[in-house]
mmCIF file of C-alpha atoms in Angstrom:
data_model
loop_
_atom_site.group_PDB
_atom_site.id
_atom_site.type_symbol
_atom_site.label_atom_id
_atom_site.label_comp_id
_atom_site.label_asym_id
_atom_site.label_seq_id
_atom_site.Cartn_x
_atom_site.Cartn_y
_atom_site.Cartn_z
ATOM 1 C CA UNK A 1 -8.663 -85.351 -0.842
ATOM 2 C CA UNK A 2 -10.357 -81.926 -0.303
ATOM 3 C CA UNK A 3 -9.490 -78.537 -1.350
ATOM 4 C CA UNK A 4 -8.132 -76.958 1.912
ATOM 5 C CA UNK A 5 -9.697 -73.929 2.117
ATOM 6 C CA UNK A 6 -8.076 -70.472 2.396
ATOM 7 C CA UNK A 7 -9.316 -67.107 4.287
ATOM 8 C CA UNK A 8 -10.906 -64.767 1.871
ATOM 9 C CA UNK A 9 -10.663 -61.171 2.430
ATOM 10 C CA UNK A 10 -12.754 -58.257 0.140
ATOM 11 C CA UNK A 11 -11.124 -54.190 1.017
ATOM 12 C CA UNK A 12 -13.818 -51.711 1.206
ATOM 13 C CA UNK A 13 -11.495 -49.902 -1.884
ATOM 14 C CA UNK A 14 -13.471 -47.097 -3.091
ATOM 15 C CA UNK A 15 -13.739 -47.044 -7.333
ATOM 16 C CA UNK A 16 -11.951 -43.857 -9.331
ATOM 17 C CA UNK A 17 -11.729 -43.065 -12.961
ATOM 18 C CA UNK A 18 -8.808 -42.424 -14.757
ATOM 19 C CA UNK A 19 -9.392 -38.992 -17.012
ATOM 20 C CA UNK A 20 -6.309 -39.712 -19.257
ATOM 21 C CA UNK A 21 -4.939 -42.588 -20.663
ATOM 22 C CA UNK A 22 -1.966 -41.941 -19.520
ATOM 23 C CA UNK A 23 -3.259 -42.027 -15.626
ATOM 24 C CA UNK A 24 -3.909 -45.919 -14.825
ATOM 25 C CA UNK A 25 -1.253 -45.283 -11.915
ATOM 26 C CA UNK A 26 -1.725 -42.170 -10.096
ATOM 27 C CA UNK A 27 -6.064 -42.804 -10.638
ATOM 28 C CA UNK A 28 -4.629 -46.376 -9.138
ATOM 29 C CA UNK A 29 -2.466 -45.155 -6.336
ATOM 30 C CA UNK A 30 -6.196 -42.934 -5.424
ATOM 31 C CA UNK A 31 -8.071 -45.132 -4.941
ATOM 32 C CA UNK A 32 -5.732 -46.668 -2.516
ATOM 33 C CA UNK A 33 -4.936 -43.338 -0.625
ATOM 34 C CA UNK A 34 -8.905 -42.981 -0.133
ATOM 35 C CA UNK A 35 -9.174 -45.852 1.485
ATOM 36 C CA UNK A 36 -6.517 -45.310 4.063
ATOM 37 C CA UNK A 37 -7.190 -41.982 4.424
ATOM 38 C CA UNK A 38 -10.946 -41.777 3.802
ATOM 39 C CA UNK A 39 -10.969 -37.497 4.091
ATOM 40 C CA UNK A 40 -8.635 -37.800 0.802
ATOM 41 C CA UNK A 41 -10.180 -35.600 -1.765
ATOM 42 C CA UNK A 42 -10.196 -37.195 -4.861
ATOM 43 C CA UNK A 43 -10.107 -35.175 -8.631
ATOM 44 C CA UNK A 44 -7.975 -34.001 -11.788
ATOM 45 C CA UNK A 45 -5.476 -32.158 -9.537
ATOM 46 C CA UNK A 46 -4.470 -34.606 -7.705
ATOM 47 C CA UNK A 47 -4.081 -36.941 -10.166
ATOM 48 C CA UNK A 48 -2.438 -34.933 -12.531
ATOM 49 C CA UNK A 49 0.315 -33.881 -9.630
ATOM 50 C CA UNK A 50 0.803 -37.611 -9.004
ATOM 51 C CA UNK A 51 1.454 -37.972 -12.713
ATOM 52 C CA UNK A 52 4.055 -35.285 -12.804
ATOM 53 C CA UNK A 53 5.577 -36.876 -9.998
ATOM 54 C CA UNK A 54 6.022 -40.164 -10.979
ATOM 55 C CA UNK A 55 6.030 -40.544 -15.220
ATOM 56 C CA UNK A 56 8.635 -42.255 -16.640
ATOM 57 C CA UNK A 57 9.724 -39.750 -19.131
ATOM 58 C CA UNK A 58 10.155 -41.622 -22.313
ATOM 59 C CA UNK A 59 6.876 -42.980 -22.025
ATOM 60 C CA UNK A 60 3.504 -41.412 -20.445
ATOM 61 C CA UNK A 61 3.070 -43.853 -17.777
ATOM 62 C CA UNK A 62 4.258 -44.265 -14.652
ATOM 63 C CA UNK A 63 6.908 -46.420 -12.329
ATOM 64 C CA UNK A 64 6.431 -48.076 -9.368
ATOM 65 C CA UNK A 65 9.410 -45.669 -7.375
ATOM 66 C CA UNK A 66 7.532 -43.211 -8.637
ATOM 67 C CA UNK A 67 3.942 -44.285 -7.154
ATOM 68 C CA UNK A 68 5.671 -45.312 -3.350
ATOM 69 C CA UNK A 69 7.675 -41.901 -3.996
ATOM 70 C CA UNK A 70 4.113 -39.487 -4.233
ATOM 71 C CA UNK A 71 3.091 -42.111 -1.848
ATOM 72 C CA UNK A 72 5.220 -40.912 1.050
ATOM 73 C CA UNK A 73 5.809 -37.725 0.553
ATOM 74 C CA UNK A 74 2.173 -37.754 1.944
ATOM 75 C CA UNK A 75 2.387 -39.616 5.035
ATOM 76 C CA UNK A 76 1.279 -43.013 4.129
ATOM 77 C CA UNK A 77 3.973 -45.954 4.043
ATOM 78 C CA UNK A 78 5.070 -48.106 0.722
ATOM 79 C CA UNK A 79 6.685 -50.845 -0.771
ATOM 80 C CA UNK A 80 7.768 -51.745 -4.037
ATOM 81 C CA UNK A 81 8.485 -54.950 -5.451
ATOM 82 C CA UNK A 82 9.496 -56.211 -8.846
ATOM 83 C CA UNK A 83 10.420 -59.382 -9.820
ATOM 84 C CA UNK A 84 13.288 -58.282 -12.089
ATOM 85 C CA UNK A 85 14.546 -55.125 -10.283
ATOM 86 C CA UNK A 86 15.199 -53.700 -13.062
ATOM 87 C CA UNK A 87 13.223 -50.317 -15.054
ATOM 88 C CA UNK A 88 9.826 -51.978 -14.068
ATOM 89 C CA UNK A 89 8.197 -52.339 -17.776
ATOM 90 C CA UNK A 90 9.916 -49.970 -19.995
ATOM 91 C CA UNK A 91 12.207 -51.640 -21.863
ATOM 92 C CA UNK A 92 10.006 -54.108 -22.899
ATOM 93 C CA UNK A 93 7.303 -51.870 -24.313
ATOM 94 C CA UNK A 94 9.784 -49.374 -25.679
ATOM 95 C CA UNK A 95 12.579 -51.545 -26.976
ATOM 96 C CA UNK A 96 13.124 -48.943 -29.980
ATOM 97 C CA UNK A 97 14.071 -46.408 -27.502
ATOM 98 C CA UNK A 98 16.932 -44.698 -28.508
ATOM 99 C CA UNK A 99 20.088 -44.467 -25.969
ATOM 100 C CA UNK A 100 19.591 -40.589 -24.830
ATOM 101 C CA UNK A 101 15.973 -41.309 -23.891
ATOM 102 C CA UNK A 102 16.924 -44.972 -22.672
ATOM 103 C CA UNK A 103 19.391 -42.991 -20.188
ATOM 104 C CA UNK A 104 17.990 -40.043 -18.863
ATOM 105 C CA UNK A 105 14.828 -42.926 -18.021
ATOM 106 C CA UNK A 106 17.649 -44.843 -16.153
ATOM 107 C CA UNK A 107 18.528 -41.353 -14.782
ATOM 108 C CA UNK A 108 15.592 -40.788 -13.375
ATOM 109 C CA UNK A 109 14.019 -44.028 -12.280
ATOM 110 C CA UNK A 110 17.465 -43.861 -9.866
ATOM 111 C CA UNK A 111 16.640 -40.604 -9.042
ATOM 112 C CA UNK A 112 13.580 -41.310 -7.937
ATOM 113 C CA UNK A 113 14.679 -44.790 -6.213
ATOM 114 C CA UNK A 114 17.217 -42.927 -4.266
ATOM 115 C CA UNK A 115 14.281 -40.660 -3.166
ATOM 116 C CA UNK A 116 11.938 -43.346 -2.036
ATOM 117 C CA UNK A 117 14.916 -44.775 -0.169
ATOM 118 C CA UNK A 118 15.067 -41.400 1.966
ATOM 119 C CA UNK A 119 11.751 -41.724 2.801
ATOM 120 C CA UNK A 120 11.761 -45.245 4.248
ATOM 121 C CA UNK A 121 9.839 -46.804 1.252
ATOM 122 C CA UNK A 122 11.008 -50.645 1.072
ATOM 123 C CA UNK A 123 12.035 -52.689 -1.889
ATOM 124 C CA UNK A 124 12.871 -55.743 -2.592
ATOM 125 C CA UNK A 125 12.985 -58.169 -5.336
ATOM 126 C CA UNK A 126 10.401 -61.928 -5.908
ATOM 127 C CA UNK A 127 7.895 -62.996 -7.731
ATOM 128 C CA UNK A 128 3.860 -61.774 -7.347
ATOM 129 C CA UNK A 129 2.101 -64.328 -6.595
ATOM 130 C CA UNK A 130 -1.188 -64.926 -5.404
ATOM 131 C CA UNK A 131 0.329 -65.858 -1.684
ATOM 132 C CA UNK A 132 2.401 -62.170 -2.260
ATOM 133 C CA UNK A 133 -0.889 -60.563 -2.698
ATOM 134 C CA UNK A 134 -2.917 -62.538 0.039
ATOM 135 C CA UNK A 135 -0.691 -61.680 2.683
ATOM 136 C CA UNK A 136 -0.233 -57.916 1.750
ATOM 137 C CA UNK A 137 -4.211 -57.506 1.561
ATOM 138 C CA UNK A 138 -3.716 -59.186 5.181
ATOM 139 C CA UNK A 139 -2.215 -56.616 6.336
ATOM 140 C CA UNK A 140 -4.444 -54.171 5.185
ATOM 141 C CA UNK A 141 -1.857 -52.829 2.716
ATOM 142 C CA UNK A 142 -3.319 -52.276 -1.106
ATOM 143 C CA UNK A 143 -1.246 -53.699 -3.748
ATOM 144 C CA UNK A 144 -1.234 -51.651 -7.131
ATOM 145 C CA UNK A 145 -0.224 -54.258 -9.745
ATOM 146 C CA UNK A 146 0.834 -53.926 -13.353
ATOM 147 C CA UNK A 147 -0.930 -56.140 -15.857
ATOM 148 C CA UNK A 148 -1.653 -56.073 -19.582
ATOM 149 C CA UNK A 149 -4.156 -53.568 -20.671
ATOM 150 C CA UNK A 150 -4.911 -57.003 -22.912
ATOM 151 C CA UNK A 151 -6.915 -58.532 -19.925
ATOM 152 C CA UNK A 152 -9.132 -55.572 -19.739
ATOM 153 C CA UNK A 153 -9.427 -53.755 -23.219
ATOM 154 C CA UNK A 154 -8.383 -54.184 -26.547
ATOM 155 C CA UNK A 155 -4.437 -52.665 -26.460
ATOM 156 C CA UNK A 156 -1.715 -54.217 -25.598
ATOM 157 C CA UNK A 157 -0.246 -52.562 -23.097
ATOM 158 C CA UNK A 158 0.828 -51.659 -19.643
ATOM 159 C CA UNK A 159 -1.723 -50.989 -17.216
ATOM 160 C CA UNK A 160 -1.955 -50.416 -13.065
ATOM 161 C CA UNK A 161 -4.975 -51.300 -11.503
ATOM 162 C CA UNK A 162 -5.825 -51.501 -8.316
ATOM 163 C CA UNK A 163 -5.886 -55.060 -6.091
ATOM 164 C CA UNK A 164 -8.984 -55.623 -3.730
ATOM 165 C CA UNK A 165 -9.337 -59.147 -2.452
ATOM 166 C CA UNK A 166 -8.723 -62.843 -2.840
ATOM 167 C CA UNK A 167 -10.840 -65.648 -1.821
ATOM 168 C CA UNK A 168 -10.140 -69.589 -3.066
ATOM 169 C CA UNK A 169 -11.124 -68.829 -6.698
ATOM 170 C CA UNK A 170 -10.379 -65.006 -7.276
ATOM 171 C CA UNK A 171 -8.129 -62.238 -7.120
ATOM 172 C CA UNK A 172 -10.373 -59.432 -7.052
ATOM 173 C CA UNK A 173 -9.697 -55.885 -8.299
ATOM 174 C CA UNK A 174 -10.408 -52.196 -9.420
ATOM 175 C CA UNK A 175 -9.720 -51.361 -12.963
ATOM 176 C CA UNK A 176 -9.880 -47.338 -13.270
ATOM 177 C CA UNK A 177 -10.171 -47.844 -17.191
ATOM 178 C CA UNK A 178 -13.615 -49.415 -16.269
ATOM 179 C CA UNK A 179 -15.755 -46.879 -17.673
ATOM 180 C CA UNK A 180 -18.688 -48.916 -15.797
ATOM 181 C CA UNK A 181 -16.987 -48.451 -12.386
ATOM 182 C CA UNK A 182 -17.506 -52.498 -11.324
ATOM 183 C CA UNK A 183 -15.403 -54.722 -9.569
ATOM 184 C CA UNK A 184 -13.744 -57.229 -11.608
ATOM 185 C CA UNK A 185 -12.299 -60.519 -10.756
ATOM 186 C CA UNK A 186 -9.819 -63.159 -12.448
ATOM 187 C CA UNK A 187 -8.929 -66.980 -11.588
ATOM 188 C CA UNK A 188 -5.857 -67.600 -9.588
ATOM 189 C CA UNK A 189 -4.914 -70.687 -11.883
ATOM 190 C CA UNK A 190 -4.484 -67.140 -14.736
ATOM 191 C CA UNK A 191 -3.178 -65.355 -11.724
ATOM 192 C CA UNK A 192 1.271 -66.173 -13.406
ATOM 193 C CA UNK A 193 0.335 -64.616 -16.287
ATOM 194 C CA UNK A 194 -2.028 -62.022 -15.372
ATOM 195 C CA UNK A 195 0.632 -59.948 -13.292
ATOM 196 C CA UNK A 196 3.187 -58.254 -15.174
ATOM 197 C CA UNK A 197 3.868 -57.392 -18.645
ATOM 198 C CA UNK A 198 5.783 -59.513 -20.929
ATOM 199 C CA UNK A 199 7.239 -61.172 -17.870
ATOM 200 C CA UNK A 200 8.376 -58.088 -15.960
ATOM 201 C CA UNK A 201 6.234 -57.933 -12.487
ATOM 202 C CA UNK A 202 5.813 -54.735 -10.579
ATOM 203 C CA UNK A 203 3.632 -53.727 -7.343
ATOM 204 C CA UNK A 204 3.785 -50.418 -5.275
ATOM 205 C CA UNK A 205 1.940 -51.690 -1.498
ATOM 206 C CA UNK A 206 0.608 -48.955 0.323
ATOM 207 C CA UNK A 207 -0.663 -48.598 3.987
ATOM 208 C CA UNK A 208 -0.959 -46.497 6.593
ATOM 209 C CA UNK A 209 -0.412 -47.095 10.545
#
């Protein structure tokens, strides 16, 4: 029986390389915002501003509510998705975090979540599948997702990337830590293991009306 053909899509999302180890989230968001608003200027100052707004304190990276907040206050629409509804990937990444740091992290996530809700950021809990990403892309929304950096480097750390397209066989993405600035791809068969960090999935989709 022939395989059903699925429509393909490729968004012309510009590349921006992160300047610091901890700014993959801001760099990924900057690519999305530049695609949606070509007049936006991308530079290190914006990269650091986005990081300041969305960092997780207990670890230097950024979480889904922080990135969504940064998008929303700049006039974009955003939705956050997680398969757990929890604290992004932090409790998986830093299981040794002490109680004071973990409590501060929880407080920060709660504060950013409240700010997001006030700005109209939508939130849902579901598994992020190929169909999820296909639906987002065909809505002309740009999905940012967390993966394990082992797929693109030698480090076992959570890492934000910008999804740019999908077809019958592959998912395409921009990796902000890629020095060669090439468009990357992964097979759809590998998607369940690719999206997420140690089983915890986080996504921010950004769009403009």
